[in-house]
JSON list of C-alpha atoms in Angstrom, two decimals:
[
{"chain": "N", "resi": 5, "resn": "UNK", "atom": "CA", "xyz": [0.00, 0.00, 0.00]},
{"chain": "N", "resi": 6, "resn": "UNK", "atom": "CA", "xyz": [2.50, 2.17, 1.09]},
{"chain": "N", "resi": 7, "resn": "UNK", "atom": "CA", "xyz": [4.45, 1.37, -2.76]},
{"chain": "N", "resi": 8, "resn": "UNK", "atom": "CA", "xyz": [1.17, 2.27, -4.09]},
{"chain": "N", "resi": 9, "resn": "UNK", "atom": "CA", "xyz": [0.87, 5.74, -2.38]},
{"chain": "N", "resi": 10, "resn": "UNK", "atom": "CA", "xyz": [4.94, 6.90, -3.03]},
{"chain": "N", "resi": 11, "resn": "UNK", "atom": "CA", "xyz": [3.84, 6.08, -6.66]},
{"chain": "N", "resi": 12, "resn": "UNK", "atom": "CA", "xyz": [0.86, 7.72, -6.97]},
{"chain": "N", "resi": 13, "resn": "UNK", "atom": "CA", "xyz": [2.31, 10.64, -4.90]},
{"chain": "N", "resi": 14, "resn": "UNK", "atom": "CA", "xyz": [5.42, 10.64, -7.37]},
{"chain": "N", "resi": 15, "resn": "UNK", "atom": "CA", "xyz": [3.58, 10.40, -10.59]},
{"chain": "N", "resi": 16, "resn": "UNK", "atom": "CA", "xyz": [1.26, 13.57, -9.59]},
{"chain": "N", "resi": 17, "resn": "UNK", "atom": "CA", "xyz": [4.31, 15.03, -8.42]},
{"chain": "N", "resi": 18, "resn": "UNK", "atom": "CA", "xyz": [6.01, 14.49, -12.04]},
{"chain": "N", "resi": 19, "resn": "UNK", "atom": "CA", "xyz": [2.58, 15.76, -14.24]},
{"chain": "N", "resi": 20, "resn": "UNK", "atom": "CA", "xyz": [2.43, 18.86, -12.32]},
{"chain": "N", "resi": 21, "resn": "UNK", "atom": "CA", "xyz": [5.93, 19.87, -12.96]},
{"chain": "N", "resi": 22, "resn": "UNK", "atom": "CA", "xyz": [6.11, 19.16, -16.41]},
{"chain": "N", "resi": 23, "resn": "UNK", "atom": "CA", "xyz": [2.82, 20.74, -16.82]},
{"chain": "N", "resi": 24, "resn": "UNK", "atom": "CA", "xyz": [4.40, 23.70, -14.93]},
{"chain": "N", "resi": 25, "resn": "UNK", "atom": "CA", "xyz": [7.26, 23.57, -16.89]},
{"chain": "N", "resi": 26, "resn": "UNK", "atom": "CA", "xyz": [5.20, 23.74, -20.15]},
{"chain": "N", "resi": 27, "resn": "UNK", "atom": "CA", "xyz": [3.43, 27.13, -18.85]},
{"chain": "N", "resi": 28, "resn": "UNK", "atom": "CA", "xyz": [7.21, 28.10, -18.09]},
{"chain": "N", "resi": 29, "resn": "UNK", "atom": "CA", "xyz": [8.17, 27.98, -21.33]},
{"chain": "N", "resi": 30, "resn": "UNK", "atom": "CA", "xyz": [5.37, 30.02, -22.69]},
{"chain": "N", "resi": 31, "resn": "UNK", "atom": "CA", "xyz": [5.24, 32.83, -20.49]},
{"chain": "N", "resi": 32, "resn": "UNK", "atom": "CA", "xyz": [9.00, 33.15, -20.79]},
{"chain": "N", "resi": 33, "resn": "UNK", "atom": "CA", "xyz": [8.95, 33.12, -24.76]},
{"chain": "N", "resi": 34, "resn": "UNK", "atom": "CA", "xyz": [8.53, 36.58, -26.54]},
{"chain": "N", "resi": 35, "resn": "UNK", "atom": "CA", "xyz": [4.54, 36.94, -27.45]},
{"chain": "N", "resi": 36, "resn": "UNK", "atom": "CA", "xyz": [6.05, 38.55, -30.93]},
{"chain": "N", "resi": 37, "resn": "UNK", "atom": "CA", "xyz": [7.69, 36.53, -33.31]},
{"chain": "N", "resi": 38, "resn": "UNK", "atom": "CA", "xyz": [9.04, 37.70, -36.60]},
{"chain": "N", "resi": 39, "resn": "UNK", "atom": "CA", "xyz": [10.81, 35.77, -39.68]},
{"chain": "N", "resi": 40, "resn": "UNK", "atom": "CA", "xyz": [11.40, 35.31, -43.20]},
{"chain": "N", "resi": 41, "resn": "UNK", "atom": "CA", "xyz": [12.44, 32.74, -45.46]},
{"chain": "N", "resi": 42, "resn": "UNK", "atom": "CA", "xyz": [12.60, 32.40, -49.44]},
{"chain": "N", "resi": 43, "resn": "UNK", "atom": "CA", "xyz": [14.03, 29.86, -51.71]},
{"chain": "N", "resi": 44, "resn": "UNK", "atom": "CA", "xyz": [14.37, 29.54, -55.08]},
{"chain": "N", "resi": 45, "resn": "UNK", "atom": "CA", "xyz": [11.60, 28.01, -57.68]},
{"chain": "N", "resi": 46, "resn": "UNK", "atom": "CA", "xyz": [11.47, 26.77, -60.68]},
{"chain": "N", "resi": 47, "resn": "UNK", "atom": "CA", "xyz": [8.48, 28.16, -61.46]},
{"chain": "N", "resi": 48, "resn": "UNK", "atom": "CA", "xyz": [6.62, 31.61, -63.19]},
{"chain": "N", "resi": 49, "resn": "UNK", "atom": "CA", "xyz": [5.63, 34.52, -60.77]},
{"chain": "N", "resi": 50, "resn": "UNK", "atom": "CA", "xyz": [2.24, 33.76, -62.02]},
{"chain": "N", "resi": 51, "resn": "UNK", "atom": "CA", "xyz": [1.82, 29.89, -61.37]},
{"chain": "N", "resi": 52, "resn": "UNK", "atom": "CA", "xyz": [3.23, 30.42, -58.06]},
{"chain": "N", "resi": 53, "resn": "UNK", "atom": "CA", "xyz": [0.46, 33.49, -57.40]},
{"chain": "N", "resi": 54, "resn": "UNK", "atom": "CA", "xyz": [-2.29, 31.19, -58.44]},
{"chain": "N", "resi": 55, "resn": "UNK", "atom": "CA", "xyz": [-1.57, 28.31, -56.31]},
{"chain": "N", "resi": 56, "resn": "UNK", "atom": "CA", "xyz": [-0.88, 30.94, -53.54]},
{"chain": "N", "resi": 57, "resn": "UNK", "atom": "CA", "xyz": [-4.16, 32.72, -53.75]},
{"chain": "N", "resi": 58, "resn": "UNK", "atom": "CA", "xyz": [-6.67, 30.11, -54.30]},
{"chain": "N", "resi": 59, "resn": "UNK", "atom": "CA", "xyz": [-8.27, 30.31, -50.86]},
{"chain": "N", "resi": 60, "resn": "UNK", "atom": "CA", "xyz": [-10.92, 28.13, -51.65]},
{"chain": "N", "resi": 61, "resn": "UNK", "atom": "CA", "xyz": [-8.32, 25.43, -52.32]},
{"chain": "N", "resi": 62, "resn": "UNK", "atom": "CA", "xyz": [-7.14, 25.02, -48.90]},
{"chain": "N", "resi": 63, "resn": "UNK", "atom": "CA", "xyz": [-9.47, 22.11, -48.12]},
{"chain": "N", "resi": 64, "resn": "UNK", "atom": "CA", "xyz": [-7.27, 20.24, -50.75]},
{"chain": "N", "resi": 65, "resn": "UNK", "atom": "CA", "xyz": [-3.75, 20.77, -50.11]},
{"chain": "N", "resi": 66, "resn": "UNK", "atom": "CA", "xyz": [-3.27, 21.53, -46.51]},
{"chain": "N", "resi": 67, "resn": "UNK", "atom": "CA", "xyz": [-4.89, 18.46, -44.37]},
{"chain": "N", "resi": 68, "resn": "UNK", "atom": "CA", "xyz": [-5.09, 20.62, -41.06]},
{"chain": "N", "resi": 69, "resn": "UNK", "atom": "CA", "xyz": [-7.64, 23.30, -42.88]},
{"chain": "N", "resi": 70, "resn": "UNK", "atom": "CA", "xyz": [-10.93, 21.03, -42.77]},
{"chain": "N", "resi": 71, "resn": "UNK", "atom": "CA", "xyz": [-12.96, 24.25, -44.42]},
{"chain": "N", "resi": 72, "resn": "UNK", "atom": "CA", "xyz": [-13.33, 27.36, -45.74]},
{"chain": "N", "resi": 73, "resn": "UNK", "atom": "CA", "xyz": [-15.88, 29.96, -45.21]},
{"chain": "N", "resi": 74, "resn": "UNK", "atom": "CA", "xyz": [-15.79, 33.06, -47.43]},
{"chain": "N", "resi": 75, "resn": "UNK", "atom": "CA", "xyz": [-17.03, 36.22, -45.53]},
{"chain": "N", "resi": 76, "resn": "UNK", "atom": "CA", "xyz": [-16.36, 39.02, -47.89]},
{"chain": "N", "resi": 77, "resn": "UNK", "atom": "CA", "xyz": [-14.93, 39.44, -51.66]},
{"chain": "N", "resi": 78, "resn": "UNK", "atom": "CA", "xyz": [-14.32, 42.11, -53.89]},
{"chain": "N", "resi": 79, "resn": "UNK", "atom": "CA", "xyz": [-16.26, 42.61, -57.13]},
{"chain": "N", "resi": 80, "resn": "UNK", "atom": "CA", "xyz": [-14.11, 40.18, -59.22]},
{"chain": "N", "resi": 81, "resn": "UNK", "atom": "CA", "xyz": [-14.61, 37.52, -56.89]},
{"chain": "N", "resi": 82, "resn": "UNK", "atom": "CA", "xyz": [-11.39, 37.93, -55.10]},
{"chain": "N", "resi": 83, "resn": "UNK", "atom": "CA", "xyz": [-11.70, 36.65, -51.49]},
{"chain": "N", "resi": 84, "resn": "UNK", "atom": "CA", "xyz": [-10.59, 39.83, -48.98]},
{"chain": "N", "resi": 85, "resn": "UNK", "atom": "CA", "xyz": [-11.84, 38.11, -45.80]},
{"chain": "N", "resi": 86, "resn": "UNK", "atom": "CA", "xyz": [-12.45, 34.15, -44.98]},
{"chain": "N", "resi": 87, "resn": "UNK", "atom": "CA", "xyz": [-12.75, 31.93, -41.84]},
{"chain": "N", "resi": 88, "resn": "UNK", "atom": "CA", "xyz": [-10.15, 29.08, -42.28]},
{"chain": "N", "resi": 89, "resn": "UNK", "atom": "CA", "xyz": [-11.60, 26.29, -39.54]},
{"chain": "N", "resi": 90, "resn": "UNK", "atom": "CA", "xyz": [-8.71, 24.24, -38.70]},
{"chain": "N", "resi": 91, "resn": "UNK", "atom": "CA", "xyz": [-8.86, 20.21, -37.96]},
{"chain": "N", "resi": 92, "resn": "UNK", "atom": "CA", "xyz": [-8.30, 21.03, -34.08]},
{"chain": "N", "resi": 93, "resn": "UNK", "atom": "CA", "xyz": [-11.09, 22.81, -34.30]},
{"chain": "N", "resi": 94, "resn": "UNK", "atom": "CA", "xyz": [-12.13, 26.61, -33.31]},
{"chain": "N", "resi": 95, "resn": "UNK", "atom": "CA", "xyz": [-11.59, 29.27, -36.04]},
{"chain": "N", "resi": 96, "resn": "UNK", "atom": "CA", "xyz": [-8.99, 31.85, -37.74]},
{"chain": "N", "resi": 97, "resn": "UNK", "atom": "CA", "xyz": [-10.37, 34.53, -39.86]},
{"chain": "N", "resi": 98, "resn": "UNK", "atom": "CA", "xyz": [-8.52, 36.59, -42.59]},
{"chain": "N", "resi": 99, "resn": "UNK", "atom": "CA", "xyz": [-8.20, 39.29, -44.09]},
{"chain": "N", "resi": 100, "resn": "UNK", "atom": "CA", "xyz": [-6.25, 40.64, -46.90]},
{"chain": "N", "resi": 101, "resn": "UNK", "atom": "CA", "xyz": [-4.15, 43.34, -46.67]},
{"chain": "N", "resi": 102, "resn": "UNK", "atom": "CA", "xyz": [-2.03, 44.42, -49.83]},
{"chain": "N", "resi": 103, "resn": "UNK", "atom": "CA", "xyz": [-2.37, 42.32, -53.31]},
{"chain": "N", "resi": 104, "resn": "UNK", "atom": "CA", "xyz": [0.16, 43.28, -56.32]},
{"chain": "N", "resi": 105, "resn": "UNK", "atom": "CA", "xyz": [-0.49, 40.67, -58.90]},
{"chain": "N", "resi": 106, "resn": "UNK", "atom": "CA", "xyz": [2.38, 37.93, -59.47]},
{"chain": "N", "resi": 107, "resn": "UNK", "atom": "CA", "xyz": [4.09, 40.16, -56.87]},
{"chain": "N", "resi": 108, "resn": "UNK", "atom": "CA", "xyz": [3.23, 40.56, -53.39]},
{"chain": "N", "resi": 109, "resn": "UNK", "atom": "CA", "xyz": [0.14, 39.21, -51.32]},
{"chain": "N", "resi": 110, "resn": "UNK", "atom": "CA", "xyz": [-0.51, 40.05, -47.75]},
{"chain": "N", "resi": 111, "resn": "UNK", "atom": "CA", "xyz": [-2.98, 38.04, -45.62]},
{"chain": "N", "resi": 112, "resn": "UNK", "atom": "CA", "xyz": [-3.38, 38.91, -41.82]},
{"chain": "N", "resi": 113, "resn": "UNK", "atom": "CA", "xyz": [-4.83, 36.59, -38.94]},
{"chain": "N", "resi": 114, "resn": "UNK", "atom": "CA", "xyz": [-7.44, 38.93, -37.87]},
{"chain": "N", "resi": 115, "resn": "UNK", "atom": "CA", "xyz": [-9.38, 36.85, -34.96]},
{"chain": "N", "resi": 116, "resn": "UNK", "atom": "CA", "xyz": [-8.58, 32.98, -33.58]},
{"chain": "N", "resi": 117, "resn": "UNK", "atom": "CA", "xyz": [-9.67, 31.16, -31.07]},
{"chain": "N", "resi": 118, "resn": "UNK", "atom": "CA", "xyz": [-5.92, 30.38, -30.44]},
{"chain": "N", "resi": 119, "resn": "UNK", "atom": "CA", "xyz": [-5.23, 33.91, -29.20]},
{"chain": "N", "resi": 120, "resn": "UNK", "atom": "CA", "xyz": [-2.71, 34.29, -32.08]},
{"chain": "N", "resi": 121, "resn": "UNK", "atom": "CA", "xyz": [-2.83, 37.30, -34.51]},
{"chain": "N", "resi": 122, "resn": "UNK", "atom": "CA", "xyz": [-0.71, 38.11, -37.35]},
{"chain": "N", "resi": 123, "resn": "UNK", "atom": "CA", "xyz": [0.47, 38.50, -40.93]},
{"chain": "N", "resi": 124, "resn": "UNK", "atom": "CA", "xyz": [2.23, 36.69, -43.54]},
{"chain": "N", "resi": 125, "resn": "UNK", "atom": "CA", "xyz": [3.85, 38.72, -46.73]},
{"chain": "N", "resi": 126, "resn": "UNK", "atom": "CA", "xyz": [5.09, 35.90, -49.49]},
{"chain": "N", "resi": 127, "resn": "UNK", "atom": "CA", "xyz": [6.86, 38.32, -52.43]},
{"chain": "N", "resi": 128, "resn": "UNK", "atom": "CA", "xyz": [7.75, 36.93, -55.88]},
{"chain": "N", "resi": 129, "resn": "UNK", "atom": "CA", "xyz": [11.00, 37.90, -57.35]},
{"chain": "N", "resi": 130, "resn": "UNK", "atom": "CA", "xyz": [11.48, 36.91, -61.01]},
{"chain": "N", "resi": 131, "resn": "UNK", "atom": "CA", "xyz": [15.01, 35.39, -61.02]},
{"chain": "N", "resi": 132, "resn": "UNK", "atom": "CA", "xyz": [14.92, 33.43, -64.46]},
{"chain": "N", "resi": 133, "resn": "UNK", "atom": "CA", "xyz": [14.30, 30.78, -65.08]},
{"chain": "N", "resi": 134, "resn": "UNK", "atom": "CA", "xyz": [12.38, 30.63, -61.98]},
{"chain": "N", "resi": 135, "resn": "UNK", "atom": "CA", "xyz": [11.40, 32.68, -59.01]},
{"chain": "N", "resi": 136, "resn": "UNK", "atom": "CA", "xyz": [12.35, 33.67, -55.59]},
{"chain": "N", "resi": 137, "resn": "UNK", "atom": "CA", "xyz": [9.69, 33.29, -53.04]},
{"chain": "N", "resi": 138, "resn": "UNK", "atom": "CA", "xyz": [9.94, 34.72, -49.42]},
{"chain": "N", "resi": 139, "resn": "UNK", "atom": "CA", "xyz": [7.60, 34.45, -46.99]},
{"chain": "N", "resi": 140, "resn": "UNK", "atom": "CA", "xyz": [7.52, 36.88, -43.98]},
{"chain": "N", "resi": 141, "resn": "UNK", "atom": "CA", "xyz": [5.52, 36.03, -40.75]},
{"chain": "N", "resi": 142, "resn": "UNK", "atom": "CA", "xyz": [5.12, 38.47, -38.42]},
{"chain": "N", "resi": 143, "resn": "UNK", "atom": "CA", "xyz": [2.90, 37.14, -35.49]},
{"chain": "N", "resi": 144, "resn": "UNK", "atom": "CA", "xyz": [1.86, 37.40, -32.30]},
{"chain": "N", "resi": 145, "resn": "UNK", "atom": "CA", "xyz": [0.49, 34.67, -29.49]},
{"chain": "N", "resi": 146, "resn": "UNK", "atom": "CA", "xyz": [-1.04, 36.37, -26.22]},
{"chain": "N", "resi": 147, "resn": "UNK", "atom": "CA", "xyz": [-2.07, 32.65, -24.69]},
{"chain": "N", "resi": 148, "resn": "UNK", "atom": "CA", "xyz": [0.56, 31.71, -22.49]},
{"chain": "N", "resi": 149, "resn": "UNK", "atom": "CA", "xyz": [0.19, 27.59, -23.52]},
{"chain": "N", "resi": 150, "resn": "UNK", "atom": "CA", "xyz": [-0.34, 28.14, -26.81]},
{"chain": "N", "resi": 151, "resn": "UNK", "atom": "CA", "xyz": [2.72, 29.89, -26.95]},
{"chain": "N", "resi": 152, "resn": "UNK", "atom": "CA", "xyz": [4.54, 27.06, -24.43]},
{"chain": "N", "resi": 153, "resn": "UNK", "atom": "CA", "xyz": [3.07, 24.54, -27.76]},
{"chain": "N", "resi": 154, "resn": "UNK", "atom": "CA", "xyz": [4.61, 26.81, -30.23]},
{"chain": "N", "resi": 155, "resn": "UNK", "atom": "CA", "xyz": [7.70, 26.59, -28.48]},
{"chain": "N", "resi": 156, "resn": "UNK", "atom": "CA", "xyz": [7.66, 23.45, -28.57]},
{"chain": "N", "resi": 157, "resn": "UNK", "atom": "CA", "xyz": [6.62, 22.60, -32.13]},
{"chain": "N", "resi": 158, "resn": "UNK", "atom": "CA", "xyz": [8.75, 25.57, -33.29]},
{"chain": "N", "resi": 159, "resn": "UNK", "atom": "CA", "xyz": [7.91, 28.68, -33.75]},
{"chain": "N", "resi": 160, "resn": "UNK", "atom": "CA", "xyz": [8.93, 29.15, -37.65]},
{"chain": "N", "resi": 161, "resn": "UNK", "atom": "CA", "xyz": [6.95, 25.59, -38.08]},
{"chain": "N", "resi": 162, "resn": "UNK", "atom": "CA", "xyz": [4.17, 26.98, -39.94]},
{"chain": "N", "resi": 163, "resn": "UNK", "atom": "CA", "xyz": [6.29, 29.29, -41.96]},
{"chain": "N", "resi": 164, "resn": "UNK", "atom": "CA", "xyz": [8.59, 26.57, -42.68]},
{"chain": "N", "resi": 165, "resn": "UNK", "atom": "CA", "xyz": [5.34, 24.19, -43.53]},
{"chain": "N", "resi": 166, "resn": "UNK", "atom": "CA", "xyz": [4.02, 26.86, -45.87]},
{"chain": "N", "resi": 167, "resn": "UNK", "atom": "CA", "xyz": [7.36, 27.18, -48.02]},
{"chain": "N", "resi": 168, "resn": "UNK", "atom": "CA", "xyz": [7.21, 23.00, -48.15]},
{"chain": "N", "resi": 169, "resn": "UNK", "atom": "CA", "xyz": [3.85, 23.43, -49.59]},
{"chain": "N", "resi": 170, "resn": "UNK", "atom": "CA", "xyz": [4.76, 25.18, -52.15]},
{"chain": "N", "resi": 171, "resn": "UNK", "atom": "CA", "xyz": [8.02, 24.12, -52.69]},
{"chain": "N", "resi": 172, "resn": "UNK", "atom": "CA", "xyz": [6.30, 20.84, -53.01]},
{"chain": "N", "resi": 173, "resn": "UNK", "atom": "CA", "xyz": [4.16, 22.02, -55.91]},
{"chain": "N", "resi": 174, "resn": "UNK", "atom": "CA", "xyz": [6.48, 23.67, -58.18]},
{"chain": "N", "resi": 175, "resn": "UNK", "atom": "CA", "xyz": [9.11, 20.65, -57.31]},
{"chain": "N", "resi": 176, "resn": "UNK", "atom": "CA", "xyz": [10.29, 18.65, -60.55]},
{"chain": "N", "resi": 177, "resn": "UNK", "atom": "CA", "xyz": [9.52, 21.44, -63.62]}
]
């Protein structure tokens, strides 16, 4: 019994620090996180730009967006604000920003349920034959474990799953 009771008692003991130590990490992390990264393509400004900008496509290349909801578009049919509902569940709505054809497209995270806001610039850069992408996250994540899960999954992972996306794509041309 005794055995029983050191375990039990050491176990708890165990769960609440790492659990504490989780929370550590997220409220000692910066809320603000900023980074870029590009790569060469071989691909046209305007391929890239399409696959890039097809909102309602998301569904259909990216297995954690489950659905799209389009709240607002412009006259052309251009979605300028969407609701992305991820496979964890909850929401993250859009907006966009700044479009320059084959150029430059900004989006920015406008309201989650993950307490996370921010944007994401991805520029095109004609370098023939081919073209440089970047991508440019600037974000920010006020919940202190979502934050300590960031941390842990790293912070540039989405930025860093976004470029494989679309590296993955335009691979092989």
């Amino acid at each position: 019994m005794k055995r029983i009771l050191l375990f039990a008692f050491g176990t708890s003991f165990l769960l609440i620090g790492l659990v504490v130590l989780f929370l550590a990490v997220g409220y000692f992390q910066d809320p603000k996180f900023q980074k870029e990264t590009s790569e060469w393509l071989k691909a046209e400004p305007e391929d890239i730009w399409n696959y890039i900008t097809d909102i309602n496509d998301l569904p259909n290349r990216r297995k954690e967006v489950v659905a799209i909801k389009i709240l607002e578009t412009r006259q052309d049919g251009t979605p300028t604000k969407w609701m992305e509902t991820p496979d964890m569940g909850g929401f993250m709505i859009f907006e966009l920003r700044e479009s320059i054809p084959n150029r430059k497209w900004k989006i920015e995270l406008i309201d989650a349920s993950i307490k996370m806001r921010g944007s994401w610039t991805y520029i095109l850069e004609p370098k023939i034959p081919g073209t440089v992408v970047t991508i440019i996250e600037d974000s920010e994540i006020t919940s202190i474990p979502v934050r300590g899960a960031s941390v842990l999954a790293g912070r540039d992972a989405t930025l860093l799953k976004e470029m494989e996306f679309i590296r993955n794509r335009f691979s092989g041309r």
